[in-house]
Short mmCIF file of C-alpha atoms and ligand atoms in Angstrom, two decimals:
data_model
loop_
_atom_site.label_atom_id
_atom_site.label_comp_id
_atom_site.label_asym_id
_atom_site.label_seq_id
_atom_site.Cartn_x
_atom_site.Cartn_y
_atom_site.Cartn_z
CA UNK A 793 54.72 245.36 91.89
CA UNK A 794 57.33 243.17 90.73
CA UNK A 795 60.28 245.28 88.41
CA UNK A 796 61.44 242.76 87.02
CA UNK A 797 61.99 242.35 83.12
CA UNK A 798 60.57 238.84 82.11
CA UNK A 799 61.06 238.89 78.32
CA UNK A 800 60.34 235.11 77.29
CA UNK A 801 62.64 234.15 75.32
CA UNK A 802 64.66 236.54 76.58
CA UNK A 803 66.62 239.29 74.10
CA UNK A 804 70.19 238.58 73.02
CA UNK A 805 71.45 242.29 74.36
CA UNK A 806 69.50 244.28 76.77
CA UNK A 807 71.10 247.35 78.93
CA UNK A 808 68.56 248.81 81.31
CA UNK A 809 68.53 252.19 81.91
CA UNK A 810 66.91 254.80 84.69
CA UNK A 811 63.11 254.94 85.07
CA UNK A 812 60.33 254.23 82.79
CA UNK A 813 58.51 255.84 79.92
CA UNK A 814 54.70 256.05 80.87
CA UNK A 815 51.50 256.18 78.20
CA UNK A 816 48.63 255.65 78.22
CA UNK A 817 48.37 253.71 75.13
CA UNK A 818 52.84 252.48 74.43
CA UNK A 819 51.63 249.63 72.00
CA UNK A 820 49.81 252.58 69.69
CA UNK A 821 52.64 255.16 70.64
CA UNK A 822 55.90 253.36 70.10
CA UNK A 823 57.80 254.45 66.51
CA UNK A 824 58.45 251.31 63.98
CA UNK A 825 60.72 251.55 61.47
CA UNK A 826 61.82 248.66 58.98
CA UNK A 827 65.88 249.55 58.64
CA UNK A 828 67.23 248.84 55.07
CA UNK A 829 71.45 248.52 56.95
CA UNK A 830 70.05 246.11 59.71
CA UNK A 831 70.25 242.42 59.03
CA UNK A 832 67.22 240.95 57.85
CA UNK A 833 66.97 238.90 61.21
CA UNK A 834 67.63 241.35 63.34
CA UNK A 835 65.77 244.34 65.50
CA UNK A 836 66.46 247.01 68.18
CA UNK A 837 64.32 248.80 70.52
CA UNK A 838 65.06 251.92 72.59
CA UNK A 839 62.75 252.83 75.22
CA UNK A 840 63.67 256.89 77.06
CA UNK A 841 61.61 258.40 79.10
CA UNK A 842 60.30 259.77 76.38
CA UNK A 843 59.50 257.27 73.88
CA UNK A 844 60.45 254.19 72.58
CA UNK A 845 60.94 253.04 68.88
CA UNK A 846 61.34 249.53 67.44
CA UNK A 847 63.51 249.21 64.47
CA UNK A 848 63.78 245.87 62.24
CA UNK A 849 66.12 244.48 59.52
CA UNK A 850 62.30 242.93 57.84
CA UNK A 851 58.96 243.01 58.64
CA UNK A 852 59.54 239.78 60.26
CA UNK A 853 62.16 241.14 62.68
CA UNK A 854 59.54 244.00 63.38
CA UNK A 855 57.37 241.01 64.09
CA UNK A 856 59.80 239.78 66.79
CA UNK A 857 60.64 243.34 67.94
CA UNK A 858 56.26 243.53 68.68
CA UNK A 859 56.15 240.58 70.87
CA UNK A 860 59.19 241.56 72.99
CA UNK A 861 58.26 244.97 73.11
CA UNK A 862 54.53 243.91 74.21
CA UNK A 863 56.46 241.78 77.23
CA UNK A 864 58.16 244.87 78.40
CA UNK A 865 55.30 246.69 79.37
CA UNK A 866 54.44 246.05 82.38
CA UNK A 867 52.62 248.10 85.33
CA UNK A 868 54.84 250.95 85.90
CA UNK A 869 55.14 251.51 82.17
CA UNK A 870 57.56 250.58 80.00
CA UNK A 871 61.44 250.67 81.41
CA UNK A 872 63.99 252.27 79.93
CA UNK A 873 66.01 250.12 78.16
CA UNK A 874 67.89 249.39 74.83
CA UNK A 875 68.09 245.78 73.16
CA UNK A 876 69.34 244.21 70.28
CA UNK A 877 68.72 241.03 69.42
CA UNK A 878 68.44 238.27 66.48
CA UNK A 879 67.86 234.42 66.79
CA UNK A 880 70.52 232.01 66.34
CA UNK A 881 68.52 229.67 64.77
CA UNK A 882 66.69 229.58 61.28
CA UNK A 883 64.18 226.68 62.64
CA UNK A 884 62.60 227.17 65.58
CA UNK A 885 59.91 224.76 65.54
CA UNK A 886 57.19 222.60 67.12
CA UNK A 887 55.52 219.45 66.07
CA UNK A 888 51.73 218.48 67.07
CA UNK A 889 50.58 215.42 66.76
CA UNK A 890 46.95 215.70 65.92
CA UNK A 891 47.21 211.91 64.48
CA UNK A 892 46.55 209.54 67.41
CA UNK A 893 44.67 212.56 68.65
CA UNK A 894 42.60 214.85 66.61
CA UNK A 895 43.36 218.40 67.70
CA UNK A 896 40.55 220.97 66.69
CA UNK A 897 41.09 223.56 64.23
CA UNK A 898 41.06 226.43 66.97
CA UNK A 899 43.12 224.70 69.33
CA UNK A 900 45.78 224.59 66.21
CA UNK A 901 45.32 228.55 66.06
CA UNK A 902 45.81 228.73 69.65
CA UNK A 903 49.23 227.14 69.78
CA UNK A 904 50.42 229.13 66.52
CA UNK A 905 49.57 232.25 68.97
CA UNK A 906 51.84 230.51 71.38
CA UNK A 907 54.81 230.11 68.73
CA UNK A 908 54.61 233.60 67.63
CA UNK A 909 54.33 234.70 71.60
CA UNK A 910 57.81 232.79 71.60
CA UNK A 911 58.97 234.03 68.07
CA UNK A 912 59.12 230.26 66.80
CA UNK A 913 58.78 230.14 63.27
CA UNK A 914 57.62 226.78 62.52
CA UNK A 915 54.52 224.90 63.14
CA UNK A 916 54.72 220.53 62.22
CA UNK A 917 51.64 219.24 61.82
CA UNK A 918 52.07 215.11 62.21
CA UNK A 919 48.73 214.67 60.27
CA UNK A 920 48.77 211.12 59.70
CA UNK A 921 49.66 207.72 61.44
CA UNK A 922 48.45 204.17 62.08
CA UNK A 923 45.66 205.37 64.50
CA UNK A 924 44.06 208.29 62.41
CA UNK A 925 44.41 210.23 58.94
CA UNK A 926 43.72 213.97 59.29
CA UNK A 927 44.40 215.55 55.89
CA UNK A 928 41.20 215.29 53.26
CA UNK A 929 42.04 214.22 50.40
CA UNK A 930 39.65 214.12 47.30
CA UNK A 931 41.01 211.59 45.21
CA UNK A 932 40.75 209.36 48.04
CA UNK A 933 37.84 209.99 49.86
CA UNK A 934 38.53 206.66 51.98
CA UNK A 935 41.39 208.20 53.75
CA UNK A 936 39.39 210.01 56.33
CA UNK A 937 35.39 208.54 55.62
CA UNK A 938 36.86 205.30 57.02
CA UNK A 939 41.06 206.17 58.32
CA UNK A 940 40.14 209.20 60.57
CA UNK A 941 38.06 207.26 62.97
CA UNK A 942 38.82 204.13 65.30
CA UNK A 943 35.68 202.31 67.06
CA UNK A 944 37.78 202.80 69.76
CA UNK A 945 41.00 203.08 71.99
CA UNK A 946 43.20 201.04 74.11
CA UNK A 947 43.16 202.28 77.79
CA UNK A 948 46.18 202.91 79.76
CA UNK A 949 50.08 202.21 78.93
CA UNK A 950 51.36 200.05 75.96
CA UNK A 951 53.81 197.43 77.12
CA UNK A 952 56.57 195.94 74.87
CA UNK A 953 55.35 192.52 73.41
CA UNK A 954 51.73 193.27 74.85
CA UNK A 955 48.91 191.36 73.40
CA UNK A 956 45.82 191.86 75.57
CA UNK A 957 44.12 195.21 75.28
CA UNK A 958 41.38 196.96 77.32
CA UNK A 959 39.51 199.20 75.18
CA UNK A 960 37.41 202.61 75.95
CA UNK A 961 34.19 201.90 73.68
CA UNK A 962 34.32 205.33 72.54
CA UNK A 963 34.85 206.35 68.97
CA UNK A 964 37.36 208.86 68.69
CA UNK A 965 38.26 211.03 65.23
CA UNK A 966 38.13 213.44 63.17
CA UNK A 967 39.90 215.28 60.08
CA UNK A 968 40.89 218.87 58.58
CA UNK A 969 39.26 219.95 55.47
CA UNK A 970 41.36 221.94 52.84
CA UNK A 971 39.63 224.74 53.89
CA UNK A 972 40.06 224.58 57.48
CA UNK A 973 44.36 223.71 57.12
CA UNK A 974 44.56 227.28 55.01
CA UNK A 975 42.94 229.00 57.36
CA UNK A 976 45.49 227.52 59.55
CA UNK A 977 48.16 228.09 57.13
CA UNK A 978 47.41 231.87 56.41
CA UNK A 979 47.03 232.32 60.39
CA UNK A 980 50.62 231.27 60.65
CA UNK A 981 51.63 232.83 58.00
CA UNK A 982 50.28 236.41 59.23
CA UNK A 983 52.52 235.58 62.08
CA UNK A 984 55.39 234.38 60.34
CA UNK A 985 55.07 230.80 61.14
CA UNK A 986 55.81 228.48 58.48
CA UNK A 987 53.13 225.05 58.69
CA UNK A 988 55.08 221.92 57.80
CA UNK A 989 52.55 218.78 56.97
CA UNK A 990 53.45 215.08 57.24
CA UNK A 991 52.58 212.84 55.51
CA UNK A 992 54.24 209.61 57.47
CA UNK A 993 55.39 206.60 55.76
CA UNK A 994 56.05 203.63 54.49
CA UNK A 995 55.42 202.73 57.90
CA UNK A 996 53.40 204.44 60.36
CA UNK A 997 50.75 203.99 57.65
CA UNK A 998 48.27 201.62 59.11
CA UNK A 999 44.62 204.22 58.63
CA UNK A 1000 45.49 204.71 55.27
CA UNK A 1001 45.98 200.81 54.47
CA UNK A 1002 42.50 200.28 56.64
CA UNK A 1003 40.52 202.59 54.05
CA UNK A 1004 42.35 201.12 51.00
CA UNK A 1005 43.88 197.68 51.46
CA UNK A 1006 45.33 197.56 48.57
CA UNK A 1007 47.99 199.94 49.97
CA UNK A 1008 49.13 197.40 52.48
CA UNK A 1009 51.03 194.05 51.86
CA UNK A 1010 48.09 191.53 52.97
CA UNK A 1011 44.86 193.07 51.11
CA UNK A 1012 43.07 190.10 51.88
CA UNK A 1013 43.10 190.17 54.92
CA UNK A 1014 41.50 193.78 55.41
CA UNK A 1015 42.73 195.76 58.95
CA UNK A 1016 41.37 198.51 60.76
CA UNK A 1017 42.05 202.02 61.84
CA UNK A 1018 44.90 200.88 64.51
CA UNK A 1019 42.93 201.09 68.37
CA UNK A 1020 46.80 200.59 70.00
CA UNK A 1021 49.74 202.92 70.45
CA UNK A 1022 52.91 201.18 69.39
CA UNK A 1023 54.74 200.49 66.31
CA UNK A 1024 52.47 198.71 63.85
CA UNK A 1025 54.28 196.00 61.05
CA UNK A 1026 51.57 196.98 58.45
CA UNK A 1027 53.44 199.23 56.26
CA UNK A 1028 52.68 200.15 52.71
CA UNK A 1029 53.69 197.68 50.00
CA UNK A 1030 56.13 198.74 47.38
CA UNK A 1031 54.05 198.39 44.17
CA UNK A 1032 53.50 200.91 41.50
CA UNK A 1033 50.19 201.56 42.03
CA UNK A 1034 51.05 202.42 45.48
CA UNK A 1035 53.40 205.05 44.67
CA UNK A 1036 51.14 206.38 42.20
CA UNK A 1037 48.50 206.93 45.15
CA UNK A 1038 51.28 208.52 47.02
CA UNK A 1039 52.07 210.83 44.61
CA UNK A 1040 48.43 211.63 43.97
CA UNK A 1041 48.07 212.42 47.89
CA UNK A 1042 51.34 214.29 47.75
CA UNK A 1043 50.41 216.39 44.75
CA UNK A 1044 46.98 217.45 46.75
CA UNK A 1045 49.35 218.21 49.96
CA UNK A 1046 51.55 220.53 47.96
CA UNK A 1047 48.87 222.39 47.09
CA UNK A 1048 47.16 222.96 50.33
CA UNK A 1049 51.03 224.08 52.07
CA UNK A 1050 52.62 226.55 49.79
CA UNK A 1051 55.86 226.12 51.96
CA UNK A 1052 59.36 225.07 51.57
CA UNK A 1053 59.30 221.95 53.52
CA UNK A 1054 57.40 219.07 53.27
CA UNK A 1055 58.17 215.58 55.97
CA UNK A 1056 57.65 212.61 54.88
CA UNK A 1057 58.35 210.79 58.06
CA UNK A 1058 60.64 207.58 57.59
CA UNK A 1059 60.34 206.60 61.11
CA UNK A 1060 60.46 203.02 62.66
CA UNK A 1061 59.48 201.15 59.27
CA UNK A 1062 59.80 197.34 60.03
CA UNK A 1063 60.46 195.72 56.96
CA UNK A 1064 58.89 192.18 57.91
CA UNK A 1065 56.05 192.28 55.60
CA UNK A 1066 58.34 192.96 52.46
CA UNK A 1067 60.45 189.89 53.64
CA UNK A 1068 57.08 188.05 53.79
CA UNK A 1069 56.10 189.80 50.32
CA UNK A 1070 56.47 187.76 47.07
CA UNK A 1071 55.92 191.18 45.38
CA UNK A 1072 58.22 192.90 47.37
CA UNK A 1073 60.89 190.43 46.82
CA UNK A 1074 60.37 190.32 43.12
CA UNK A 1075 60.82 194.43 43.63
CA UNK A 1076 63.79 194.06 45.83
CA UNK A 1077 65.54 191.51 42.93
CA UNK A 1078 64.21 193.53 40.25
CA UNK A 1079 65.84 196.79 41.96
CA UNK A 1080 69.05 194.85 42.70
CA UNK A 1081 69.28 195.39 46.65
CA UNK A 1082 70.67 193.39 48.94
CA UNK A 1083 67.84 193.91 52.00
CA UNK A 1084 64.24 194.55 52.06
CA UNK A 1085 64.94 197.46 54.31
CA UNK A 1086 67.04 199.20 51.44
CA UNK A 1087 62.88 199.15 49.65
CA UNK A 1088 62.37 202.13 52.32
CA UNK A 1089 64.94 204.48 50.42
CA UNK A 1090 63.81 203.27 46.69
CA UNK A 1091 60.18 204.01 47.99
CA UNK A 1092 60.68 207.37 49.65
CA UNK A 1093 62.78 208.51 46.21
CA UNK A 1094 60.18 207.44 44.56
CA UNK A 1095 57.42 209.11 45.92
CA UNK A 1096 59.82 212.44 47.10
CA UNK A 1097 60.28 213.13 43.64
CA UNK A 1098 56.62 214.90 43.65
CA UNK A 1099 58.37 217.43 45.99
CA UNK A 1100 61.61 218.57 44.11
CA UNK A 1101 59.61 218.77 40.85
CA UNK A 1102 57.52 221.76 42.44
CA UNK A 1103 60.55 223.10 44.27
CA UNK A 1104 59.93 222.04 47.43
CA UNK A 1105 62.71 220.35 50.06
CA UNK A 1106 61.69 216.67 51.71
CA UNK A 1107 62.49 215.94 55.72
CA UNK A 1108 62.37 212.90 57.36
CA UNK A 1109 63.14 211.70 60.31
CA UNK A 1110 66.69 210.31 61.23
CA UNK A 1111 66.33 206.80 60.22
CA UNK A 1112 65.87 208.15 56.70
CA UNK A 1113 70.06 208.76 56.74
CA UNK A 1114 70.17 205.44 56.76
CA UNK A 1115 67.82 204.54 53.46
CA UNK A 1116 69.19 206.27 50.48
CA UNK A 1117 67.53 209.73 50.69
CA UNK A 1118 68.64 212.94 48.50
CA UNK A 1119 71.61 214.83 49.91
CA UNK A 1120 69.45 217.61 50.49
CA UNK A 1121 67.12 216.27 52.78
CA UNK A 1122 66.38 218.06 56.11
CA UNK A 1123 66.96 215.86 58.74
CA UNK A 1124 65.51 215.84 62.22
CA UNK A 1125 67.35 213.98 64.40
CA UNK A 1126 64.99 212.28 67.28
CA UNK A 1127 66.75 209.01 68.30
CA UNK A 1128 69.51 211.15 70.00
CA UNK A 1129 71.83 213.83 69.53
CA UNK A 1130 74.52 211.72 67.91
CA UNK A 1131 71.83 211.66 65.08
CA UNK A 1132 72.56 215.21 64.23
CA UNK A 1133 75.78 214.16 64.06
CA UNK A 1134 75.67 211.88 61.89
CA UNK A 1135 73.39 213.25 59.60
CA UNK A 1136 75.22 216.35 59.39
CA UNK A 1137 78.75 214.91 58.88
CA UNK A 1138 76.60 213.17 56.00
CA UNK A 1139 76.07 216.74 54.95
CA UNK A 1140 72.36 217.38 55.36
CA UNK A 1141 70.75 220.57 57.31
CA UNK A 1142 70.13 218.84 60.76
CA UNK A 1143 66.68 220.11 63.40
CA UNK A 1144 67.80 218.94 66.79
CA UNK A 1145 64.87 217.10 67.89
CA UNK A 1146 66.22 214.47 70.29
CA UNK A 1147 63.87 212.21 72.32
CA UNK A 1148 65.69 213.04 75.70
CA UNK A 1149 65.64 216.74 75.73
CA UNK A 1150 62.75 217.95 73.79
CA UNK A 1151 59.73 215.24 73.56
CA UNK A 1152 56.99 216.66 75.62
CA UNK A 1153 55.03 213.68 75.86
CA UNK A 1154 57.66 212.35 78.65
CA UNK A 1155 57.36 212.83 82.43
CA UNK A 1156 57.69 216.37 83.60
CA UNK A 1157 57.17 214.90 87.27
CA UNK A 1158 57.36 211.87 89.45
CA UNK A 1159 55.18 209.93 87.81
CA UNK A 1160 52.97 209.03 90.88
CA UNK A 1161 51.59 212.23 90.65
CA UNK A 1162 51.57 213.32 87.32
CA UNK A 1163 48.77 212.07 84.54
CA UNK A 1164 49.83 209.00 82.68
CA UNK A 1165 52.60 209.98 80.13
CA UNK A 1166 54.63 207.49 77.68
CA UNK A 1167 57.45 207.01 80.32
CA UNK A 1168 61.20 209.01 80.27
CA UNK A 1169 61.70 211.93 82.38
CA UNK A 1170 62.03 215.86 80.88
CA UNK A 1171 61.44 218.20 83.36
CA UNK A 1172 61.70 221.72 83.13
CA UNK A 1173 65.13 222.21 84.06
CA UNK A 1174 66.45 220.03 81.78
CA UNK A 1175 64.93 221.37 78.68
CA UNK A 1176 66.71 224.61 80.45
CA UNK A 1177 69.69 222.70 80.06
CA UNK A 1178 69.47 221.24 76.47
CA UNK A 1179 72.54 222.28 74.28
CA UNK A 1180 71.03 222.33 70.47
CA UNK A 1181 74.57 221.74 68.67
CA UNK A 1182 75.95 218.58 69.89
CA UNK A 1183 79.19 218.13 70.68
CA UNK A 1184 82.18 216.88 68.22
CA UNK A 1185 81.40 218.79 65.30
CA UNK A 1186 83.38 221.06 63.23
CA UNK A 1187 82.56 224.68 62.50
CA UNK A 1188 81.49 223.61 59.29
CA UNK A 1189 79.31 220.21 60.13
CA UNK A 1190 77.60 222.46 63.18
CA UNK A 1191 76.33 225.21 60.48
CA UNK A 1192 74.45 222.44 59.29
CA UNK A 1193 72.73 222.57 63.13
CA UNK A 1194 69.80 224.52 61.15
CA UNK A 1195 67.71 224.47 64.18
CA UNK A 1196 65.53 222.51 66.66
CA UNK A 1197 62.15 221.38 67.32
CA UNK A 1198 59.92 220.18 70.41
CA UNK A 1199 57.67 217.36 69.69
CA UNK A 1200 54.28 216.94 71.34
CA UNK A 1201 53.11 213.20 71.11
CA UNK A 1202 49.78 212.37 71.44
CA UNK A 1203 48.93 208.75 72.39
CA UNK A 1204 48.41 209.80 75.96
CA UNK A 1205 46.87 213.10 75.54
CA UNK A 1206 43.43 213.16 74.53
CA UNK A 1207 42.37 216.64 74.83
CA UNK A 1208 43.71 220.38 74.31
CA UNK A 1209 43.71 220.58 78.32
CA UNK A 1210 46.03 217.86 78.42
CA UNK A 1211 48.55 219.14 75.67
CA UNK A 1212 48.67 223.00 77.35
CA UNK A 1213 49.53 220.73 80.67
CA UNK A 1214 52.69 218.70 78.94
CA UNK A 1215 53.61 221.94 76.20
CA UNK A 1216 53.82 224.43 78.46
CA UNK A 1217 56.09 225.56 80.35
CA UNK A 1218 58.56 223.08 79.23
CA UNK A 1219 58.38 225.32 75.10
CA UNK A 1220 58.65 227.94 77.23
CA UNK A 1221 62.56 226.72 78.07
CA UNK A 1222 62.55 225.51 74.80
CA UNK A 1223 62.11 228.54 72.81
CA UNK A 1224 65.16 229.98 74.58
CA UNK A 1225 67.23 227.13 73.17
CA UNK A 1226 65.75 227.58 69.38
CA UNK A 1227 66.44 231.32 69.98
CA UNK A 1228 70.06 231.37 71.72
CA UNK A 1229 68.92 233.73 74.58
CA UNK A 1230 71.57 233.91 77.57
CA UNK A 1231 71.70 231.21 79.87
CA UNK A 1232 70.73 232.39 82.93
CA UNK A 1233 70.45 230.55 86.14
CA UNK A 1234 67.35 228.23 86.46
CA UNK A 1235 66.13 230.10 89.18
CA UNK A 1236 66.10 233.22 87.24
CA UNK A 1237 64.22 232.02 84.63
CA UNK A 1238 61.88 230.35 87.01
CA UNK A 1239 61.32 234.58 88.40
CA UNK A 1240 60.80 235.16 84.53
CA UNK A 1241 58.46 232.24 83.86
CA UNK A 1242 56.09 233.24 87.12
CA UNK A 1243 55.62 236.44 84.99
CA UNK A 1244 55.04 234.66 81.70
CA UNK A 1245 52.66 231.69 82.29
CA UNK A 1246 49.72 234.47 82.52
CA UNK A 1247 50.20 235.80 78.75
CA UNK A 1248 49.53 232.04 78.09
CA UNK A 1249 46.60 231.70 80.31
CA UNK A 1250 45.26 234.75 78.32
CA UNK A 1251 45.77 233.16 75.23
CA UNK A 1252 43.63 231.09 76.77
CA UNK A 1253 46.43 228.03 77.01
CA UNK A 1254 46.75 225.53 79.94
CA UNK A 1255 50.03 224.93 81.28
CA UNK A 1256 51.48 222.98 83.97
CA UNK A 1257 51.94 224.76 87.39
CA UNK A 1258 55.03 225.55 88.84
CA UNK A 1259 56.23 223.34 92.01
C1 ACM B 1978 59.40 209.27 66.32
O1 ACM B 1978 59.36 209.57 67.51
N1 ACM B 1978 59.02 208.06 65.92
C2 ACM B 1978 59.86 210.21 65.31
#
């Protein structure tokens, strides 16, 4: 039987000592205490031969202290050892994309079992996009009767410049009712997970312009639910009675996620349709700007001011440094790690979410042999390898390095079988980043991770083999 300790990720401080402390039942039998001197974030656990106890600066520390304590029992007991340990990060997060795939409810459950197994604290759910609107909402009943279903899908790869599609013939959708995302909220939350909806736009907005087309900048000509991947130019138009519907669907997403943070996306918003717009232009001289583009930042102010009026903090994607959003803004930076920089020399909190080290929709493998994925190349070790703070920033600007987040894609996965294979292991290496465990060699964490990909099995996760 193997001795090894294969805490996942693994502890800040641990000290082994001599032998093991054996009961029958050491999840009932261990001693918890919540610690008024610890820090809040913090938690220790001291296993004799005798006992063990777990003692936390909060409950959520005693929440950490569980799952690490539940990875050190193993089958010669529990080993004596002492640890102490606190993450470095505040955000330790991962975003699904259940948009250009619907995800089921209990799939959603199963991953925020996987984030708590890897004491992450933040679950993004990407929840709408040109190719399907997840979120009901019931003063527009439109968004998912007609926006969360497409007649059907392109098959294989998206090309640049492509114009010729294949298509599968099979309708694919679906949607969460209030209901079902607060069940999925209060399951995080028992777990200390925080859920973090987006809402994506102006761009990215093409389901939601299908069910209303007054939304979009063309209404008579009337567009579907998008059936390929890519970036779409139908964005939302900049008229009043567009952000009015915003704010409406904003108003009912505040009160389904009673966190912090809510993203309103920002990402890859081609402006060619406001260029093309007599209303936009009379909005853009009206407003004073100089470039259609600049109509992203007036928008997103517009509509963003729905969030700070009921306390609540707006992030957005990179390209959002670039529009006039508030100072405050949480930025995760995807386009590269000299995003972060940027956008925290600008001053605002920065997640680390960059393309190249944490998208999990990327090749893990050669891609002969691997299932179709959007192109790149992650593998395992490299995710091992991803430093969170990027270089070149001050002690001040990298306090601002609030955290990071892995992003699962979905274009090219199409069932929960299919995310398990891309997510794990590669969150696995993640969520020793978003922690700040010890770098250990890679093959030591490989002898870690052979222990470890079983608890997700029994969570009853898929996950890609080992080579
Ligand atoms: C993104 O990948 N468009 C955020």
């Amino acid at each position: 039987m193997s001795d090894l300790i294969a805490i996942i990720p693994a502890p800040r401080e641990l000290v082994r000592g001599e032998g093991y402390w054996t009961s029958a039942d050491p999840i009932g039998d261990a001693l918890r205490t919540v610690v008024e001197n610890l820090p809040d974030d913090e938690y220790r656990i001291d296993v004799t031969t005798d006992g063990a106890r777990l003692s936390a600066g909060s409950d959520q520390a005693l929440r950490h202290a569980e799952q690490t304590f539940a990875q050190l029992v193993g089958p010669n007991g529990v080993p004596v050892v002492s640890i102490a340990d606190a993450p470095r990060f505040a955000w330790r997060g991962m975003m699904l994309d259940v948009a250009r795939h619907f995800m089921p409810k209990e799939f959603v459950l199963r991953i925020i079992d996987a984030l708590e197994l890897h004491r992450m604290n933040s679950l993004h759910l990407h929840l709408t996009d040109d190719q399907g609107w997840r979120v009901q909402i019931d003063a527009y009943p439109k968004l998912t009767e007609v926006g969360a279903w497409r007649p059907e899908t392109m098959i294989g790869k998206m090309s640049h410049g492509q114009t010729e599609f294949e298509y599968d013939g099979t309708r694919h959708g679906g949607f969460y009712t209030k209901d079902d995302l607060r069940e999925i909220v209060a399951y995080a939350e028992e777990r200390g997970i925080n859920v973090v909806p987006e809402i994506d736009l102006p761009g990215h907005m093409q389901a939601a312009i299908a069910a209303y087309p007054e939304l979009g900048n063309n209404p008579d000509n009337p567009i579907g639910v998008r059936q390929v991947w890519g970036i779409s130019d139908d964005v939302l138009n900049v008229n009043d009675a567009t952000v009015d519907f915003v704010r409406t669907v904003l108003r009912e997403v505040l009160d389904i996620f009673p966190g912090p943070y809510i993203h309103l996306g920002g990402d890859e918003c081609p402006a060619d349709q406001w260029r093309e717009s007599e209303a936009a232009q009379a909005k853009q001289a009206e407003l004073g700007l100089t470039d259609a583009a600049q109509l992203q930042g007036w928008f997103t102010a517009q509509v963003s001011s729905v969030l700070a009026e009921d306390g609540r903090r707006l992030v957005g994607w990179d390209e959002m440094v670039e529009t006039d959003c508030p100072k405050d803004a949480v930025i995760m930076a995807w386009r590269g790690a000299d995003r972060g920089e940027i956008a925290a020399k600008a001053g605002h909190d920065v997640v680390m979410a960059p393309h190249e080290s944490v998208y999990f929709d990327y090749y893990q493998a050669d891609p002969e042999t691997e299932p179709l994925a959007i192109g790149h190349f992650t593998p395992l070790e490299k995710v091992y390898d991803f430093e969170v703070v990027p270089a070149g920033l001050t002690a001040e600007e990298a306090a601002r390095i609030i955290g990071t987040q892995c992003q699962v894609w979905t274009e090219y996965m199409e069932d929960e079988d299919r995310v398990g294979y891309m997510l794990f292991p590669r969150m696995s290496a993640f969520a020793e980043k978003a922690w700040g465990s010890p770098k250990t060699p890679f093959p030591d964490f490989l002898a870690r991770l052979q222990i470890h990909l079983p608890r997700l099995t029994a969570l009853g996760l898929n996950h890609r083999p080992l080579d």
